[in-house]
């Protein structure tokens, strides 16, 4: 399909119309009509992309601390860390606390119980939702991992000065609060 119209006294003819790219001839030169007009994401500056990318890199690099030495996956570690922080919980709350889906949490809990790192108790208020807590073995493993995780964090944050570290935490908290509002 061809269109003919005037643009600043030059005759313009659409020579190709493919999705959002419309090529035209302007004074015998092929020009993408929407080049520079269509909205594009610059992934180097797009916040969501950068945060996801950095979070993935951080998570995978930290996992090296506990995966080979303690035979834990990322979801298993996150459950251990959350139970160490909050004491006890159920699977539903762990999904929210650790920001993981139900099936991932269920699989991780099953393995942690099999490894005797978690204890389960019947919830007297809701018999379907077991109360989970760290076993003595789970607490001991957590105590061994924490110093190594803190050492890893210190090495990572060494690339930032104290002001940048404080600013990073402040900005992340502001964004989290905005999104949770």
mmCIF file of C-alpha atoms in Angstrom:
data_model
loop_
_atom_site.group_PDB
_atom_site.id
_atom_site.type_symbol
_atom_site.label_atom_id
_atom_site.label_comp_id
_atom_site.label_asym_id
_atom_site.label_seq_id
_atom_site.Cartn_x
_atom_site.Cartn_y
_atom_site.Cartn_z
ATOM 1 C CA UNK A 1 0.000 0.000 0.000
ATOM 2 C CA UNK A 2 1.370 3.407 -0.943
ATOM 3 C CA UNK A 3 0.493 6.805 0.477
ATOM 4 C CA UNK A 4 1.291 10.151 -1.049
ATOM 5 C CA UNK A 5 1.394 13.321 1.026
ATOM 6 C CA UNK A 6 3.298 16.575 1.325
ATOM 7 C CA UNK A 7 5.910 17.229 4.010
ATOM 8 C CA UNK A 8 7.637 20.603 3.913
ATOM 9 C CA UNK A 9 7.164 20.916 0.209
ATOM 10 C CA UNK A 10 8.869 17.566 -0.478
ATOM 11 C CA UNK A 11 6.983 14.724 -1.976
ATOM 12 C CA UNK A 12 6.921 11.723 0.378
ATOM 13 C CA UNK A 13 5.931 8.210 -0.645
ATOM 14 C CA UNK A 14 5.630 5.284 1.771
ATOM 15 C CA UNK A 15 7.630 2.461 0.254
ATOM 16 C CA UNK A 16 7.346 -0.101 3.027
ATOM 17 C CA UNK A 17 5.044 -0.494 6.001
ATOM 18 C CA UNK A 18 6.252 -3.262 8.354
ATOM 19 C CA UNK A 19 4.849 -3.243 11.900
ATOM 20 C CA UNK A 20 6.006 0.008 13.493
ATOM 21 C CA UNK A 21 8.659 0.759 10.886
ATOM 22 C CA UNK A 22 7.352 2.916 8.069
ATOM 23 C CA UNK A 23 9.945 3.655 5.448
ATOM 24 C CA UNK A 24 9.449 6.600 3.145
ATOM 25 C CA UNK A 25 11.281 8.152 0.264
ATOM 26 C CA UNK A 26 12.093 11.782 0.955
ATOM 27 C CA UNK A 27 13.921 13.414 -1.899
ATOM 28 C CA UNK A 28 14.990 9.974 -3.138
ATOM 29 C CA UNK A 29 16.399 8.875 0.266
ATOM 30 C CA UNK A 30 14.915 5.958 2.210
ATOM 31 C CA UNK A 31 14.042 7.127 5.746
ATOM 32 C CA UNK A 32 12.405 5.280 8.651
ATOM 33 C CA UNK A 33 9.544 7.644 9.464
ATOM 34 C CA UNK A 34 9.326 6.549 13.102
ATOM 35 C CA UNK A 35 13.048 6.325 13.792
ATOM 36 C CA UNK A 36 13.632 8.639 16.715
ATOM 37 C CA UNK A 37 9.889 9.084 17.215
ATOM 38 C CA UNK A 38 8.847 5.705 18.595
ATOM 39 C CA UNK A 39 9.420 5.252 22.293
ATOM 40 C CA UNK A 40 12.318 2.965 23.077
ATOM 41 C CA UNK A 41 13.654 1.581 26.326
ATOM 42 C CA UNK A 42 17.314 2.157 26.983
ATOM 43 C CA UNK A 43 18.024 -0.923 29.079
ATOM 44 C CA UNK A 44 21.160 0.705 30.484
ATOM 45 C CA UNK A 45 18.996 3.296 32.236
ATOM 46 C CA UNK A 46 15.602 1.553 32.582
ATOM 47 C CA UNK A 47 15.197 1.066 36.334
ATOM 48 C CA UNK A 48 13.188 -2.176 36.325
ATOM 49 C CA UNK A 49 15.648 -3.898 33.999
ATOM 50 C CA UNK A 50 18.661 -2.700 35.981
ATOM 51 C CA UNK A 51 17.190 -3.750 39.339
ATOM 52 C CA UNK A 52 16.250 -7.211 38.074
ATOM 53 C CA UNK A 53 19.649 -7.639 36.462
ATOM 54 C CA UNK A 54 21.552 -6.576 39.593
ATOM 55 C CA UNK A 55 19.279 -8.643 41.866
ATOM 56 C CA UNK A 56 19.916 -11.729 39.748
ATOM 57 C CA UNK A 57 23.670 -11.142 39.754
ATOM 58 C CA UNK A 58 23.682 -10.579 43.519
ATOM 59 C CA UNK A 59 21.544 -13.645 44.227
ATOM 60 C CA UNK A 60 23.609 -15.927 41.996
ATOM 61 C CA UNK A 61 26.922 -14.657 43.337
ATOM 62 C CA UNK A 62 25.815 -14.996 46.970
ATOM 63 C CA UNK A 63 24.578 -18.509 46.184
ATOM 64 C CA UNK A 64 28.191 -19.523 45.557
ATOM 65 C CA UNK A 65 28.766 -19.004 49.295
ATOM 66 C CA UNK A 66 26.274 -21.681 50.366
ATOM 67 C CA UNK A 67 25.473 -23.907 47.382
ATOM 68 C CA UNK A 68 28.560 -26.090 47.141
ATOM 69 C CA UNK A 69 29.599 -26.033 50.800
ATOM 70 C CA UNK A 70 26.144 -26.453 52.359
ATOM 71 C CA UNK A 71 24.194 -28.056 49.481
ATOM 72 C CA UNK A 72 21.419 -25.453 49.530
ATOM 73 C CA UNK A 73 19.535 -23.932 46.629
ATOM 74 C CA UNK A 74 18.603 -20.248 46.515
ATOM 75 C CA UNK A 75 14.976 -20.906 47.615
ATOM 76 C CA UNK A 76 16.137 -23.174 50.451
ATOM 77 C CA UNK A 77 18.556 -20.515 51.707
ATOM 78 C CA UNK A 78 15.886 -17.830 51.524
ATOM 79 C CA UNK A 79 13.524 -19.948 53.618
ATOM 80 C CA UNK A 80 16.242 -20.658 56.202
ATOM 81 C CA UNK A 81 17.129 -16.964 56.378
ATOM 82 C CA UNK A 82 13.488 -15.903 56.753
ATOM 83 C CA UNK A 83 12.795 -18.448 59.488
ATOM 84 C CA UNK A 84 15.973 -17.368 61.293
ATOM 85 C CA UNK A 85 14.788 -13.748 61.077
ATOM 86 C CA UNK A 86 11.110 -14.262 61.962
ATOM 87 C CA UNK A 87 11.275 -17.367 64.166
ATOM 88 C CA UNK A 88 8.436 -19.399 62.755
ATOM 89 C CA UNK A 89 6.050 -19.119 59.862
ATOM 90 C CA UNK A 90 3.845 -21.090 57.531
ATOM 91 C CA UNK A 91 4.311 -21.741 53.816
ATOM 92 C CA UNK A 92 1.868 -19.026 52.784
ATOM 93 C CA UNK A 93 3.666 -16.352 54.809
ATOM 94 C CA UNK A 94 7.039 -17.563 53.543
ATOM 95 C CA UNK A 95 5.824 -16.996 49.983
ATOM 96 C CA UNK A 96 5.225 -13.350 50.875
ATOM 97 C CA UNK A 97 8.276 -12.879 53.097
ATOM 98 C CA UNK A 98 10.708 -14.464 50.636
ATOM 99 C CA UNK A 99 8.846 -13.255 47.520
ATOM 100 C CA UNK A 100 8.623 -16.729 45.997
ATOM 101 C CA UNK A 101 5.754 -18.641 44.425
ATOM 102 C CA UNK A 102 3.882 -21.365 46.287
ATOM 103 C CA UNK A 103 5.307 -24.327 44.356
ATOM 104 C CA UNK A 104 8.916 -23.147 44.822
ATOM 105 C CA UNK A 105 8.364 -22.685 48.555
ATOM 106 C CA UNK A 106 6.627 -26.080 48.862
ATOM 107 C CA UNK A 107 9.477 -27.905 47.106
ATOM 108 C CA UNK A 108 12.117 -26.136 49.191
ATOM 109 C CA UNK A 109 10.261 -26.853 52.444
ATOM 110 C CA UNK A 110 9.912 -30.532 51.539
ATOM 111 C CA UNK A 111 13.654 -30.870 50.940
ATOM 112 C CA UNK A 112 14.578 -28.874 54.065
ATOM 113 C CA UNK A 113 12.323 -31.131 56.170
ATOM 114 C CA UNK A 114 13.916 -34.226 54.564
ATOM 115 C CA UNK A 115 17.366 -32.799 55.408
ATOM 116 C CA UNK A 116 16.092 -32.276 58.969
ATOM 117 C CA UNK A 117 16.814 -28.538 58.797
ATOM 118 C CA UNK A 118 13.160 -27.595 59.418
ATOM 119 C CA UNK A 119 10.599 -28.749 61.938
ATOM 120 C CA UNK A 120 6.869 -28.763 61.278
ATOM 121 C CA UNK A 121 4.092 -28.469 63.844
ATOM 122 C CA UNK A 122 0.355 -28.727 63.407
ATOM 123 C CA UNK A 123 -1.274 -25.310 63.475
ATOM 124 C CA UNK A 124 -4.070 -25.544 66.051
ATOM 125 C CA UNK A 125 -5.952 -22.693 64.347
ATOM 126 C CA UNK A 126 -5.619 -24.050 60.793
ATOM 127 C CA UNK A 127 -4.675 -27.708 60.506
ATOM 128 C CA UNK A 128 -3.898 -27.280 56.786
ATOM 129 C CA UNK A 129 -1.126 -24.734 57.449
ATOM 130 C CA UNK A 130 1.805 -26.305 59.278
ATOM 131 C CA UNK A 131 3.956 -24.048 61.433
ATOM 132 C CA UNK A 132 7.567 -24.174 60.284
ATOM 133 C CA UNK A 133 10.684 -23.400 62.281
ATOM 134 C CA UNK A 134 14.387 -24.145 62.122
ATOM 135 C CA UNK A 135 15.525 -27.379 63.734
ATOM 136 C CA UNK A 136 18.737 -27.420 65.774
ATOM 137 C CA UNK A 137 20.565 -28.612 62.640
ATOM 138 C CA UNK A 138 18.974 -25.761 60.669
ATOM 139 C CA UNK A 139 20.077 -23.216 63.275
ATOM 140 C CA UNK A 140 23.617 -24.608 63.239
ATOM 141 C CA UNK A 141 23.792 -24.458 59.449
ATOM 142 C CA UNK A 142 22.470 -20.894 59.484
ATOM 143 C CA UNK A 143 25.130 -19.906 62.053
ATOM 144 C CA UNK A 144 27.829 -21.291 59.742
ATOM 145 C CA UNK A 145 26.510 -19.543 56.634
ATOM 146 C CA UNK A 146 25.951 -16.079 58.149
ATOM 147 C CA UNK A 147 29.637 -15.137 58.664
ATOM 148 C CA UNK A 148 30.428 -16.175 55.103
ATOM 149 C CA UNK A 149 27.420 -14.262 53.728
ATOM 150 C CA UNK A 150 28.440 -11.154 55.688
ATOM 151 C CA UNK A 151 32.017 -11.471 54.408
ATOM 152 C CA UNK A 152 30.661 -11.731 50.852
ATOM 153 C CA UNK A 153 28.486 -8.642 51.404
ATOM 154 C CA UNK A 154 31.425 -6.676 52.808
ATOM 155 C CA UNK A 155 33.512 -7.503 49.731
ATOM 156 C CA UNK A 156 30.700 -6.449 47.402
ATOM 157 C CA UNK A 157 30.016 -3.192 49.229
ATOM 158 C CA UNK A 158 33.727 -2.326 49.336
ATOM 159 C CA UNK A 159 33.219 -0.923 45.834
ATOM 160 C CA UNK A 160 31.039 1.820 47.413
ATOM 161 C CA UNK A 161 32.057 4.419 49.972
ATOM 162 C CA UNK A 162 30.086 4.720 53.229
ATOM 163 C CA UNK A 163 27.871 7.515 51.907
ATOM 164 C CA UNK A 164 27.038 5.508 48.758
ATOM 165 C CA UNK A 165 26.226 2.432 50.862
ATOM 166 C CA UNK A 166 23.864 4.450 53.078
ATOM 167 C CA UNK A 167 22.310 6.102 50.031
ATOM 168 C CA UNK A 168 21.810 2.738 48.306
ATOM 169 C CA UNK A 169 19.938 1.306 51.296
ATOM 170 C CA UNK A 170 17.891 4.502 51.638
ATOM 171 C CA UNK A 171 16.891 4.528 47.960
ATOM 172 C CA UNK A 172 16.023 0.820 47.959
ATOM 173 C CA UNK A 173 13.856 1.291 51.062
ATOM 174 C CA UNK A 174 12.076 4.275 49.497
ATOM 175 C CA UNK A 175 11.323 2.306 46.335
ATOM 176 C CA UNK A 176 10.141 -0.709 48.330
ATOM 177 C CA UNK A 177 7.865 1.469 50.485
ATOM 178 C CA UNK A 178 6.429 3.164 47.387
ATOM 179 C CA UNK A 179 5.680 -0.179 45.749
ATOM 180 C CA UNK A 180 4.167 -1.682 48.900
ATOM 181 C CA UNK A 181 1.917 1.326 49.569
#
